[in-house]
């Protein structure tokens, strides 16, 4: 098969590296709105060639959309004339709005997928071949996608060593808000609060593993995460509210010097060690 990847950053570039090693792939073509990204992707061997958007539509059997979620929606509008046998795979972190706004002409072509994988780094130079190996990829509302396209996507994800989970798009967005999007909101908030209270010298000298662990994802792309927060606003606001309730409980226990109760509250959280 001939593969096209639109968006040559961390996810798209890593996918390109992975796919180029597969025997069932004839070629991997790339396109990015940034010509610098295209040049770097070629230099790093993330793709075999660079094509224009229209060339990719004509040449490729599968087109992956590894771009911010708002850009996925606008790009789908420009794929309305795609051949019925061309598979489109969106790799966005939200799903319901993308599927709601997908043009009816190509809904049967679209595989709505979310690879639960990434780092705080971005751009072609952040890509590496093992990023997707062992990661879960969620495929949403597959019953509305033609079987040909589902089979292709499942085959490639399986060859990449990914674990495939099928889920309703609205359930996905609810779960992703709690497990993926909320931690990013917390990280951005924590870093901004520390930056307002501390100078850089103290942060550098005193930050240990805990601060580094929580602050790591605050280095992520603001452009990408603004779009995600926008598309999954309702679910994320509910998740933030639940988190604030837990913080309020912590505050109340400390103010009332309920230290044993506070300890039990911490023990409750340690349950996570049993399955992660």
mmCIF file of C-alpha atoms in Angstrom:
data_model
loop_
_atom_site.group_PDB
_atom_site.id
_atom_site.type_symbol
_atom_site.label_atom_id
_atom_site.label_comp_id
_atom_site.label_asym_id
_atom_site.label_seq_id
_atom_site.Cartn_x
_atom_site.Cartn_y
_atom_site.Cartn_z
ATOM 1 C CA UNK A 1 0.000 0.000 0.000
ATOM 2 C CA UNK A 2 0.987 3.604 -0.548
ATOM 3 C CA UNK A 3 0.681 5.659 2.630
ATOM 4 C CA UNK A 4 0.294 9.408 3.042
ATOM 5 C CA UNK A 5 0.837 11.280 6.301
ATOM 6 C CA UNK A 6 -0.460 14.815 6.741
ATOM 7 C CA UNK A 7 1.400 16.405 9.649
ATOM 8 C CA UNK A 8 5.035 15.469 10.196
ATOM 9 C CA UNK A 9 5.477 16.167 13.897
ATOM 10 C CA UNK A 10 5.943 13.725 16.765
ATOM 11 C CA UNK A 11 3.018 11.390 15.946
ATOM 12 C CA UNK A 12 3.136 11.650 12.160
ATOM 13 C CA UNK A 13 6.917 11.363 12.028
ATOM 14 C CA UNK A 14 7.015 8.393 14.400
ATOM 15 C CA UNK A 15 4.290 6.693 12.368
ATOM 16 C CA UNK A 16 6.304 7.271 9.203
ATOM 17 C CA UNK A 17 9.404 5.662 10.692
ATOM 18 C CA UNK A 18 7.354 2.690 11.845
ATOM 19 C CA UNK A 19 5.524 2.201 8.534
ATOM 20 C CA UNK A 20 8.658 2.439 6.401
ATOM 21 C CA UNK A 21 9.881 -0.798 8.013
ATOM 22 C CA UNK A 22 6.754 -2.767 7.053
ATOM 23 C CA UNK A 23 6.959 -5.062 4.048
ATOM 24 C CA UNK A 24 3.317 -4.470 3.092
ATOM 25 C CA UNK A 25 4.049 -0.735 2.597
ATOM 26 C CA UNK A 26 5.306 0.371 -0.833
ATOM 27 C CA UNK A 27 5.969 3.995 0.075
ATOM 28 C CA UNK A 28 5.344 6.597 2.771
ATOM 29 C CA UNK A 29 4.648 10.127 1.556
ATOM 30 C CA UNK A 30 4.435 13.222 3.707
ATOM 31 C CA UNK A 31 2.840 16.649 3.669
ATOM 32 C CA UNK A 32 3.065 19.437 6.224
ATOM 33 C CA UNK A 33 1.917 23.047 6.206
ATOM 34 C CA UNK A 34 5.452 23.906 7.380
ATOM 35 C CA UNK A 35 8.016 23.573 4.600
ATOM 36 C CA UNK A 36 10.722 23.421 7.271
ATOM 37 C CA UNK A 37 9.007 20.371 8.767
ATOM 38 C CA UNK A 38 8.815 18.761 5.336
ATOM 39 C CA UNK A 39 12.522 19.366 4.717
ATOM 40 C CA UNK A 40 13.488 18.006 8.140
ATOM 41 C CA UNK A 41 11.232 14.960 7.767
ATOM 42 C CA UNK A 42 13.006 14.042 4.530
ATOM 43 C CA UNK A 43 16.449 14.593 6.058
ATOM 44 C CA UNK A 44 15.559 12.396 9.057
ATOM 45 C CA UNK A 45 14.090 9.654 6.887
ATOM 46 C CA UNK A 46 10.613 9.917 8.380
ATOM 47 C CA UNK A 47 9.072 9.670 4.897
ATOM 48 C CA UNK A 48 10.199 8.578 1.437
ATOM 49 C CA UNK A 49 8.988 11.700 -0.334
ATOM 50 C CA UNK A 50 7.046 14.931 0.016
ATOM 51 C CA UNK A 51 3.829 15.343 -1.949
ATOM 52 C CA UNK A 52 1.389 18.189 -2.318
ATOM 53 C CA UNK A 53 -2.026 17.768 -0.701
ATOM 54 C CA UNK A 54 -3.682 17.056 -4.079
ATOM 55 C CA UNK A 55 -0.956 14.625 -5.118
ATOM 56 C CA UNK A 56 -1.478 12.706 -1.897
ATOM 57 C CA UNK A 57 -5.215 12.445 -2.546
ATOM 58 C CA UNK A 58 -4.541 10.952 -5.978
ATOM 59 C CA UNK A 59 -1.652 8.613 -5.123
ATOM 60 C CA UNK A 60 -2.213 7.189 -1.643
ATOM 61 C CA UNK A 61 -4.287 4.201 -0.539
ATOM 62 C CA UNK A 62 -4.328 5.430 3.074
ATOM 63 C CA UNK A 63 -4.019 8.973 4.409
ATOM 64 C CA UNK A 64 -3.255 9.592 8.081
ATOM 65 C CA UNK A 65 -4.178 12.943 9.648
ATOM 66 C CA UNK A 66 -1.584 13.644 12.360
ATOM 67 C CA UNK A 67 -2.471 17.301 12.897
ATOM 68 C CA UNK A 68 -4.270 19.363 15.593
ATOM 69 C CA UNK A 69 -7.914 18.401 16.045
ATOM 70 C CA UNK A 70 -9.346 21.645 14.676
ATOM 71 C CA UNK A 71 -7.170 21.231 11.572
ATOM 72 C CA UNK A 72 -8.484 17.670 11.170
ATOM 73 C CA UNK A 73 -12.018 19.025 10.809
ATOM 74 C CA UNK A 74 -11.049 21.568 8.151
ATOM 75 C CA UNK A 75 -8.872 19.032 6.312
ATOM 76 C CA UNK A 76 -11.736 16.537 6.111
ATOM 77 C CA UNK A 77 -13.730 19.162 4.229
ATOM 78 C CA UNK A 78 -10.975 19.173 1.596
ATOM 79 C CA UNK A 79 -11.061 15.384 1.272
ATOM 80 C CA UNK A 80 -14.717 15.167 0.241
ATOM 81 C CA UNK A 81 -13.785 14.167 -3.301
ATOM 82 C CA UNK A 82 -11.525 11.286 -2.223
ATOM 83 C CA UNK A 83 -11.937 7.900 -3.888
ATOM 84 C CA UNK A 84 -14.241 5.512 -2.014
ATOM 85 C CA UNK A 85 -11.355 3.025 -1.685
ATOM 86 C CA UNK A 86 -8.997 5.518 -0.028
ATOM 87 C CA UNK A 87 -8.776 5.077 3.728
ATOM 88 C CA UNK A 88 -8.606 8.180 5.930
ATOM 89 C CA UNK A 89 -7.349 7.723 9.487
ATOM 90 C CA UNK A 90 -7.588 10.656 11.877
ATOM 91 C CA UNK A 91 -5.240 10.462 14.864
ATOM 92 C CA UNK A 92 -6.779 13.218 16.968
ATOM 93 C CA UNK A 93 -7.110 13.174 20.756
ATOM 94 C CA UNK A 94 -10.823 13.997 20.612
ATOM 95 C CA UNK A 95 -13.405 12.137 18.607
ATOM 96 C CA UNK A 96 -17.060 13.206 18.937
ATOM 97 C CA UNK A 97 -16.781 16.619 17.255
ATOM 98 C CA UNK A 98 -14.544 15.299 14.479
ATOM 99 C CA UNK A 99 -17.075 12.586 13.661
ATOM 100 C CA UNK A 100 -20.022 14.980 13.961
ATOM 101 C CA UNK A 101 -18.433 17.349 11.437
ATOM 102 C CA UNK A 102 -17.048 14.759 9.044
ATOM 103 C CA UNK A 103 -18.636 15.264 5.596
ATOM 104 C CA UNK A 104 -21.237 12.586 4.865
ATOM 105 C CA UNK A 105 -19.565 11.837 1.518
ATOM 106 C CA UNK A 106 -16.493 10.376 3.233
ATOM 107 C CA UNK A 107 -17.814 9.134 6.570
ATOM 108 C CA UNK A 108 -17.490 5.545 5.339
ATOM 109 C CA UNK A 109 -13.800 6.236 4.519
ATOM 110 C CA UNK A 110 -12.915 7.601 7.947
ATOM 111 C CA UNK A 111 -11.325 5.536 10.698
ATOM 112 C CA UNK A 112 -11.492 7.649 13.866
ATOM 113 C CA UNK A 113 -8.467 6.593 15.910
ATOM 114 C CA UNK A 114 -6.644 7.909 18.960
ATOM 115 C CA UNK A 115 -3.194 6.498 19.702
ATOM 116 C CA UNK A 116 -2.700 6.872 23.456
ATOM 117 C CA UNK A 117 0.936 7.730 23.052
ATOM 118 C CA UNK A 118 3.135 10.795 22.988
ATOM 119 C CA UNK A 119 5.774 12.855 24.718
ATOM 120 C CA UNK A 120 6.099 16.498 25.721
ATOM 121 C CA UNK A 121 8.273 17.120 22.649
ATOM 122 C CA UNK A 122 7.028 18.186 19.234
ATOM 123 C CA UNK A 123 8.188 18.509 15.662
ATOM 124 C CA UNK A 124 9.901 16.059 13.278
ATOM 125 C CA UNK A 125 13.078 15.875 15.356
ATOM 126 C CA UNK A 126 11.035 14.486 18.301
ATOM 127 C CA UNK A 127 9.870 11.463 16.287
ATOM 128 C CA UNK A 128 11.150 7.967 17.042
ATOM 129 C CA UNK A 129 10.176 4.562 15.671
ATOM 130 C CA UNK A 130 9.206 2.917 18.979
ATOM 131 C CA UNK A 131 6.718 5.607 20.078
ATOM 132 C CA UNK A 132 3.637 3.627 19.056
ATOM 133 C CA UNK A 133 4.853 0.124 19.950
ATOM 134 C CA UNK A 134 2.853 -1.324 22.833
ATOM 135 C CA UNK A 135 0.527 1.701 22.993
ATOM 136 C CA UNK A 136 -3.260 1.465 23.004
ATOM 137 C CA UNK A 137 -5.080 2.883 19.991
ATOM 138 C CA UNK A 138 -8.805 3.562 20.405
ATOM 139 C CA UNK A 139 -10.987 3.217 17.302
ATOM 140 C CA UNK A 140 -14.357 4.952 17.631
ATOM 141 C CA UNK A 141 -17.767 4.381 16.034
ATOM 142 C CA UNK A 142 -16.338 1.800 13.610
ATOM 143 C CA UNK A 143 -19.814 0.578 12.624
ATOM 144 C CA UNK A 144 -20.180 3.644 10.388
ATOM 145 C CA UNK A 145 -16.918 2.950 8.565
ATOM 146 C CA UNK A 146 -16.664 0.620 5.575
ATOM 147 C CA UNK A 147 -15.133 -2.738 6.499
ATOM 148 C CA UNK A 148 -12.306 -2.330 3.971
ATOM 149 C CA UNK A 149 -11.003 0.726 5.799
ATOM 150 C CA UNK A 150 -11.369 -0.766 9.283
ATOM 151 C CA UNK A 151 -9.472 -3.910 8.187
ATOM 152 C CA UNK A 152 -6.632 -1.813 6.733
ATOM 153 C CA UNK A 153 -6.288 0.299 9.861
ATOM 154 C CA UNK A 154 -6.423 -2.704 12.185
ATOM 155 C CA UNK A 155 -3.790 -4.486 10.114
ATOM 156 C CA UNK A 156 -1.372 -1.555 10.195
ATOM 157 C CA UNK A 157 -1.901 -0.815 13.885
ATOM 158 C CA UNK A 158 -1.361 -4.505 14.652
ATOM 159 C CA UNK A 159 1.858 -4.613 12.632
ATOM 160 C CA UNK A 160 2.994 -1.531 14.567
ATOM 161 C CA UNK A 161 2.571 -3.497 17.800
ATOM 162 C CA UNK A 162 -0.367 -1.467 19.086
ATOM 163 C CA UNK A 163 -3.238 -2.709 21.266
ATOM 164 C CA UNK A 164 -6.594 -1.954 19.651
ATOM 165 C CA UNK A 165 -9.664 -0.943 21.673
ATOM 166 C CA UNK A 166 -13.078 -0.177 20.153
ATOM 167 C CA UNK A 167 -15.217 2.458 21.850
ATOM 168 C CA UNK A 168 -18.109 4.860 21.353
ATOM 169 C CA UNK A 169 -16.830 8.374 20.538
ATOM 170 C CA UNK A 170 -18.665 10.097 23.393
ATOM 171 C CA UNK A 171 -17.415 7.558 25.917
ATOM 172 C CA UNK A 172 -13.905 8.026 24.545
ATOM 173 C CA UNK A 173 -14.046 11.788 25.037
ATOM 174 C CA UNK A 174 -15.310 11.361 28.607
ATOM 175 C CA UNK A 175 -12.548 8.918 29.503
ATOM 176 C CA UNK A 176 -9.852 10.894 27.670
ATOM 177 C CA UNK A 177 -10.837 14.052 29.553
ATOM 178 C CA UNK A 178 -10.192 12.352 32.893
ATOM 179 C CA UNK A 179 -7.158 10.235 32.040
ATOM 180 C CA UNK A 180 -5.333 12.364 29.452
ATOM 181 C CA UNK A 181 -6.656 15.909 29.182
ATOM 182 C CA UNK A 182 -7.072 16.662 32.916
ATOM 183 C CA UNK A 183 -3.410 15.855 33.712
ATOM 184 C CA UNK A 184 -2.356 18.405 31.104
ATOM 185 C CA UNK A 185 -4.637 21.068 32.610
ATOM 186 C CA UNK A 186 -3.211 20.306 36.071
ATOM 187 C CA UNK A 187 0.356 20.461 34.786
ATOM 188 C CA UNK A 188 -0.162 23.820 33.030
ATOM 189 C CA UNK A 189 -1.847 25.209 36.168
ATOM 190 C CA UNK A 190 0.824 23.941 38.548
ATOM 191 C CA UNK A 191 3.699 25.312 36.494
ATOM 192 C CA UNK A 192 2.037 28.710 36.097
ATOM 193 C CA UNK A 193 1.366 28.917 39.860
ATOM 194 C CA UNK A 194 4.989 28.046 40.673
ATOM 195 C CA UNK A 195 6.321 30.516 38.112
ATOM 196 C CA UNK A 196 4.252 33.269 39.739
ATOM 197 C CA UNK A 197 5.505 32.427 43.233
ATOM 198 C CA UNK A 198 9.123 31.413 42.618
ATOM 199 C CA UNK A 199 12.098 32.734 40.678
ATOM 200 C CA UNK A 200 13.852 30.590 38.100
ATOM 201 C CA UNK A 201 16.964 30.089 40.220
ATOM 202 C CA UNK A 202 14.987 28.463 43.041
ATOM 203 C CA UNK A 203 13.032 26.325 40.607
ATOM 204 C CA UNK A 204 16.248 25.043 39.044
ATOM 205 C CA UNK A 205 17.994 24.460 42.369
ATOM 206 C CA UNK A 206 15.133 22.918 44.314
ATOM 207 C CA UNK A 207 12.946 21.060 41.834
ATOM 208 C CA UNK A 208 13.171 17.321 42.383
ATOM 209 C CA UNK A 209 11.564 14.335 40.768
ATOM 210 C CA UNK A 210 8.012 15.199 41.792
ATOM 211 C CA UNK A 211 8.049 18.671 40.235
ATOM 212 C CA UNK A 212 9.806 17.388 37.127
ATOM 213 C CA UNK A 213 7.303 14.543 36.720
ATOM 214 C CA UNK A 214 4.224 16.747 36.986
ATOM 215 C CA UNK A 215 5.660 19.671 35.016
ATOM 216 C CA UNK A 216 6.956 17.547 32.115
ATOM 217 C CA UNK A 217 3.735 17.619 30.101
ATOM 218 C CA UNK A 218 3.434 21.407 30.520
ATOM 219 C CA UNK A 219 6.157 21.539 27.855
ATOM 220 C CA UNK A 220 3.649 20.169 25.326
ATOM 221 C CA UNK A 221 2.463 22.133 22.284
ATOM 222 C CA UNK A 222 0.006 24.903 23.333
ATOM 223 C CA UNK A 223 -1.416 24.994 19.797
ATOM 224 C CA UNK A 224 -2.337 21.315 19.920
ATOM 225 C CA UNK A 225 -3.695 21.389 23.486
ATOM 226 C CA UNK A 226 -5.770 24.553 23.044
ATOM 227 C CA UNK A 227 -7.625 22.751 20.252
ATOM 228 C CA UNK A 228 -8.141 19.668 22.433
ATOM 229 C CA UNK A 229 -9.457 21.736 25.352
ATOM 230 C CA UNK A 230 -11.797 23.554 22.953
ATOM 231 C CA UNK A 231 -13.234 20.390 21.404
ATOM 232 C CA UNK A 232 -13.611 18.500 24.678
ATOM 233 C CA UNK A 233 -14.599 21.499 26.802
ATOM 234 C CA UNK A 234 -17.672 20.016 28.512
ATOM 235 C CA UNK A 235 -15.951 16.800 29.569
ATOM 236 C CA UNK A 236 -12.773 18.575 30.648
ATOM 237 C CA UNK A 237 -14.640 21.151 32.734
ATOM 238 C CA UNK A 238 -16.434 18.314 34.527
ATOM 239 C CA UNK A 239 -13.088 16.601 35.131
ATOM 240 C CA UNK A 240 -11.532 19.788 36.503
ATOM 241 C CA UNK A 241 -14.525 20.232 38.814
ATOM 242 C CA UNK A 242 -14.077 16.692 40.181
ATOM 243 C CA UNK A 243 -10.378 17.390 40.733
ATOM 244 C CA UNK A 244 -11.165 20.664 42.537
ATOM 245 C CA UNK A 245 -13.509 18.764 44.857
ATOM 246 C CA UNK A 246 -10.620 16.495 45.850
ATOM 247 C CA UNK A 247 -8.353 19.494 46.461
ATOM 248 C CA UNK A 248 -11.064 21.082 48.603
ATOM 249 C CA UNK A 249 -11.262 17.876 50.645
ATOM 250 C CA UNK A 250 -7.511 18.002 51.168
ATOM 251 C CA UNK A 251 -7.703 21.649 52.249
ATOM 252 C CA UNK A 252 -10.553 20.949 54.699
ATOM 253 C CA UNK A 253 -8.753 18.012 56.296
ATOM 254 C CA UNK A 254 -5.593 20.088 56.740
ATOM 255 C CA UNK A 255 -7.430 23.114 58.112
ATOM 256 C CA UNK A 256 -9.311 20.901 60.574
ATOM 257 C CA UNK A 257 -6.147 18.941 61.432
ATOM 258 C CA UNK A 258 -7.786 15.652 60.490
ATOM 259 C CA UNK A 259 -4.462 13.956 59.948
ATOM 260 C CA UNK A 260 -5.672 10.353 60.192
ATOM 261 C CA UNK A 261 -8.435 11.093 57.729
ATOM 262 C CA UNK A 262 -5.877 12.742 55.436
ATOM 263 C CA UNK A 263 -3.672 9.651 55.648
ATOM 264 C CA UNK A 264 -6.603 7.408 54.673
ATOM 265 C CA UNK A 265 -7.334 9.735 51.747
ATOM 266 C CA UNK A 266 -3.730 9.279 50.577
ATOM 267 C CA UNK A 267 -4.006 5.505 51.017
ATOM 268 C CA UNK A 268 -7.099 5.542 48.814
ATOM 269 C CA UNK A 269 -4.980 7.029 46.007
ATOM 270 C CA UNK A 270 -2.310 4.359 46.410
ATOM 271 C CA UNK A 271 -4.717 1.801 44.931
ATOM 272 C CA UNK A 272 -3.411 3.014 41.552
ATOM 273 C CA UNK A 273 -0.206 1.072 42.303
ATOM 274 C CA UNK A 274 -2.127 -2.184 41.951
ATOM 275 C CA UNK A 275 -2.829 -1.755 38.228
ATOM 276 C CA UNK A 276 -0.388 0.867 36.890
#
